[in-house]
């Protein structure tokens, strides 16, 4: 029986496993390796920091999904990938072989890998644990100029309220939220200002930079460490994939979400792509196992981003569109809760 191995519990895999509950594929042996039995949904992280949700509410029950879908769940941390020999290595010494491999291990911020003063926002379970020990009056530096840093800074300001020390958002870029339209950027700057968050642009953080005692890394995503221990030829630290989400060097290896580098057009590291990739990934894994025709993934050019602003307000951004208010937060809340309920 063909063995399809799902490495990591990323969004594409969680959705693929959910689909297997509805449409079982019993002629295939499916298994999934993850270092956690839940897979966190980052879209709700700002709401957890702000106190609108409990931590449990952002946890996709990965192991339980696997059990319902007849996918063997293996708890373990992948440390190396031997694509040529068709196996992956786990930190406990186990070696798991596969016929077809799909990788959804995600990515994590770059700076904190070398600068140990920084607390990385990912992996989320570690961050959520560390969050409990942060001291409000000590304030915090939030590194990065994208959505994650804006959301984390505003959520922390809301969580700490009047007890908050100085919160600074520090980015090496000259603009906040690069890639978003000017109105969205202005709304975000204004929202940060309204709650007293200091914005430092054009400010690269290096070893000489004087950081506050508490600093959170939301900087650009870097490839997963396990990928460095592999015979895959990487592209900027990520797994290159063609339009079929397939690695051209090892056609029995697929990748989706943040750990993939889409060769036709580099994509932003955004969960929305991982979600849309799921049905194509499922089709192509099955097609590879069965010698059938693969289907291309066609990423959308624009997608809606809803940026949580600490309290129950949010900013909506899509191409030239910009809006903000309590109704945008309600919209985001409905989408996020609906996404999580789909795994019940
Ligand atoms: C605060 C914040 C807000 C964000 N908001 C948005 C947003 O509004 N919209 C949007 O599109 N994107 C958003 N993002 C980006 C989004 O989080 C990522 O693009 C998305 O999580 C990528 O999903 P993924 O499936 O690639 O990986 P992940 O969701 O990171 O999943 C990786 C999985 O692999 C597992 N894993 C990791 N390492 C190992 C290992 N060694 N062995 C075994 N298993 C392992 C993990 O436990 C996890 O289950 C946000 C990110 C942050 C930090």
mmCIF file of C-alpha atoms and ligand atoms in Angstrom, residues 7-13 33-46 49 62 74-79 89-90 103-109 121-125 127 147-149 151-152 217-218 224-226 256-260 268-275 277 303-308 332 336, ligand 1:
data_model
loop_
_atom_site.group_PDB
_atom_site.id
_atom_site.type_symbol
_atom_site.label_atom_id
_atom_site.label_comp_id
_atom_site.label_asym_id
_atom_site.label_seq_id
_atom_site.Cartn_x
_atom_site.Cartn_y
_atom_site.Cartn_z
ATOM 1 C CA UNK A 7 5.085 16.268 7.693
ATOM 2 C CA UNK A 8 3.897 19.044 10.012
ATOM 3 C CA UNK A 9 0.415 20.126 10.987
ATOM 4 C CA UNK A 10 0.230 23.279 8.868
ATOM 5 C CA UNK A 11 -3.078 24.672 7.625
ATOM 6 C CA UNK A 12 -2.979 22.796 4.310
ATOM 7 C CA UNK A 13 -2.549 19.469 6.119
ATOM 8 C CA UNK A 33 3.898 13.797 12.028
ATOM 9 C CA UNK A 34 3.633 16.877 14.201
ATOM 10 C CA UNK A 35 5.440 18.188 17.235
ATOM 11 C CA UNK A 36 2.090 19.144 18.807
ATOM 12 C CA UNK A 37 -1.238 17.344 18.903
ATOM 13 C CA UNK A 38 -2.952 20.653 18.149
ATOM 14 C CA UNK A 39 -2.198 23.035 15.303
ATOM 15 C CA UNK A 40 -2.556 26.709 16.249
ATOM 16 C CA UNK A 41 -4.461 29.132 14.019
ATOM 17 C CA UNK A 42 -2.472 32.384 13.991
ATOM 18 C CA UNK A 43 -5.423 34.455 12.720
ATOM 19 C CA UNK A 44 -6.812 34.345 16.283
ATOM 20 C CA UNK A 45 -3.502 34.959 18.083
ATOM 21 C CA UNK A 46 -4.081 38.741 18.453
ATOM 22 C CA UNK A 49 -3.238 38.146 23.434
ATOM 23 C CA UNK A 62 -4.923 17.839 14.791
ATOM 24 C CA UNK A 74 2.836 10.393 15.056
ATOM 25 C CA UNK A 75 3.937 12.804 17.735
ATOM 26 C CA UNK A 76 7.493 13.893 16.963
ATOM 27 C CA UNK A 77 9.775 16.679 15.856
ATOM 28 C CA UNK A 78 11.250 16.371 12.366
ATOM 29 C CA UNK A 79 14.929 17.278 12.307
ATOM 30 C CA UNK A 89 14.324 11.756 10.811
ATOM 31 C CA UNK A 90 12.821 12.692 14.149
ATOM 32 C CA UNK A 103 5.728 19.224 3.926
ATOM 33 C CA UNK A 104 3.769 21.864 5.875
ATOM 34 C CA UNK A 105 6.185 22.721 8.674
ATOM 35 C CA UNK A 106 5.607 26.487 8.522
ATOM 36 C CA UNK A 107 8.317 29.088 9.066
ATOM 37 C CA UNK A 108 9.459 31.306 11.927
ATOM 38 C CA UNK A 109 10.954 34.807 12.245
ATOM 39 C CA UNK A 121 6.215 34.980 17.807
ATOM 40 C CA UNK A 122 6.427 31.465 16.320
ATOM 41 C CA UNK A 123 6.143 28.597 17.171
ATOM 42 C CA UNK A 124 2.885 29.880 18.650
ATOM 43 C CA UNK A 125 2.649 27.396 21.568
ATOM 44 C CA UNK A 127 5.122 32.205 22.386
ATOM 45 C CA UNK A 147 0.626 42.528 9.889
ATOM 46 C CA UNK A 148 1.914 40.238 12.628
ATOM 47 C CA UNK A 149 3.864 43.024 14.355
ATOM 48 C CA UNK A 151 -1.467 43.076 15.478
ATOM 49 C CA UNK A 152 0.831 41.876 18.276
ATOM 50 C CA UNK A 217 10.332 39.048 16.964
ATOM 51 C CA UNK A 218 7.658 39.331 14.250
ATOM 52 C CA UNK A 224 12.259 25.822 8.812
ATOM 53 C CA UNK A 225 15.492 24.574 10.424
ATOM 54 C CA UNK A 226 14.818 20.936 9.403
ATOM 55 C CA UNK A 256 2.454 23.961 0.950
ATOM 56 C CA UNK A 257 2.118 27.047 3.118
ATOM 57 C CA UNK A 258 4.990 29.047 4.538
ATOM 58 C CA UNK A 259 7.684 26.371 4.041
ATOM 59 C CA UNK A 260 7.145 26.387 0.266
ATOM 60 C CA UNK A 268 3.641 36.326 0.693
ATOM 61 C CA UNK A 269 3.954 34.101 3.749
ATOM 62 C CA UNK A 270 0.232 34.209 4.491
ATOM 63 C CA UNK A 271 -2.100 31.563 5.847
ATOM 64 C CA UNK A 272 -4.630 32.362 3.147
ATOM 65 C CA UNK A 273 -2.405 30.679 0.532
ATOM 66 C CA UNK A 274 -1.889 27.603 2.721
ATOM 67 C CA UNK A 275 -5.678 27.296 3.054
ATOM 68 C CA UNK A 277 -3.581 25.128 -1.508
ATOM 69 C CA UNK A 303 -6.681 38.672 -0.916
ATOM 70 C CA UNK A 304 -8.585 40.214 1.938
ATOM 71 C CA UNK A 305 -6.616 40.908 5.108
ATOM 72 C CA UNK A 306 -8.403 41.793 8.322
ATOM 73 C CA UNK A 307 -6.019 43.389 10.820
ATOM 74 C CA UNK A 308 -7.057 43.148 14.475
ATOM 75 C CA UNK A 332 -13.102 38.953 11.182
ATOM 76 C CA UNK A 336 -12.190 33.087 12.292
HETATM 77 C C1 LIG B 1 0.307 37.347 14.675
HETATM 78 C C2 LIG B 1 0.163 36.780 13.286
HETATM 79 C C3 LIG B 1 -0.943 37.131 12.547
HETATM 80 C C4 LIG B 1 -1.116 36.624 11.255
HETATM 81 N N1 LIG B 1 -2.222 36.991 10.563
HETATM 82 C C5 LIG B 1 -2.417 36.506 9.338
HETATM 83 C C6 LIG B 1 -3.593 36.870 8.613
HETATM 84 O O1 LIG B 1 -4.422 37.644 9.088
HETATM 85 N N2 LIG B 1 -3.761 36.341 7.367
HETATM 86 C C7 LIG B 1 -2.852 35.489 6.826
HETATM 87 O O2 LIG B 1 -3.074 35.037 5.702
HETATM 88 N N3 LIG B 1 -1.721 35.135 7.472
HETATM 89 C C8 LIG B 1 -1.481 35.622 8.716
HETATM 90 N N4 LIG B 1 -0.352 35.272 9.397
HETATM 91 C C9 LIG B 1 0.624 34.385 8.744
HETATM 92 C C10 LIG B 1 0.246 32.954 9.027
HETATM 93 O O3 LIG B 1 0.406 32.696 10.393
HETATM 94 C C11 LIG B 1 1.130 31.952 8.304
HETATM 95 O O4 LIG B 1 1.237 32.303 6.964
HETATM 96 C C12 LIG B 1 0.504 30.579 8.427
HETATM 97 O O5 LIG B 1 0.433 30.177 9.773
HETATM 98 C C13 LIG B 1 1.330 29.573 7.660
HETATM 99 O O6 LIG B 1 0.743 28.351 7.834
HETATM 100 P P1 LIG B 1 1.520 27.004 7.565
HETATM 101 O O7 LIG B 1 0.461 26.041 7.351
HETATM 102 O O8 LIG B 1 2.543 27.160 6.502
HETATM 103 O O9 LIG B 1 2.368 26.718 8.898
HETATM 104 P P2 LIG B 1 2.017 26.790 10.426
HETATM 105 O O10 LIG B 1 0.640 27.270 10.670
HETATM 106 O O11 LIG B 1 3.145 27.526 11.068
HETATM 107 O O12 LIG B 1 2.052 25.254 10.868
HETATM 108 C C14 LIG B 1 3.240 24.512 10.950
HETATM 109 C C15 LIG B 1 2.932 23.201 11.615
HETATM 110 O O13 LIG B 1 4.064 22.340 11.605
HETATM 111 C C16 LIG B 1 4.329 21.853 12.921
HETATM 112 N N5 LIG B 1 5.780 21.718 13.039
HETATM 113 C C17 LIG B 1 6.680 22.736 13.036
HETATM 114 N N6 LIG B 1 7.917 22.246 13.152
HETATM 115 C C18 LIG B 1 7.801 20.903 13.218
HETATM 116 C C19 LIG B 1 8.749 19.840 13.316
HETATM 117 N N7 LIG B 1 10.062 20.065 13.399
HETATM 118 N N8 LIG B 1 8.279 18.567 13.344
HETATM 119 C C20 LIG B 1 6.955 18.319 13.268
HETATM 120 N N9 LIG B 1 6.027 19.285 13.172
HETATM 121 C C21 LIG B 1 6.439 20.555 13.136
HETATM 122 C C22 LIG B 1 3.747 22.894 13.853
HETATM 123 O O14 LIG B 1 3.424 22.363 15.126
HETATM 124 C C23 LIG B 1 2.500 23.311 13.069
HETATM 125 O O15 LIG B 1 1.448 22.414 13.303
HETATM 126 C C24 LIG B 1 -0.139 35.761 10.700
HETATM 127 C C25 LIG B 1 0.975 35.406 11.465
HETATM 128 C C26 LIG B 1 1.135 35.897 12.735
HETATM 129 C C27 LIG B 1 2.362 35.513 13.535
#
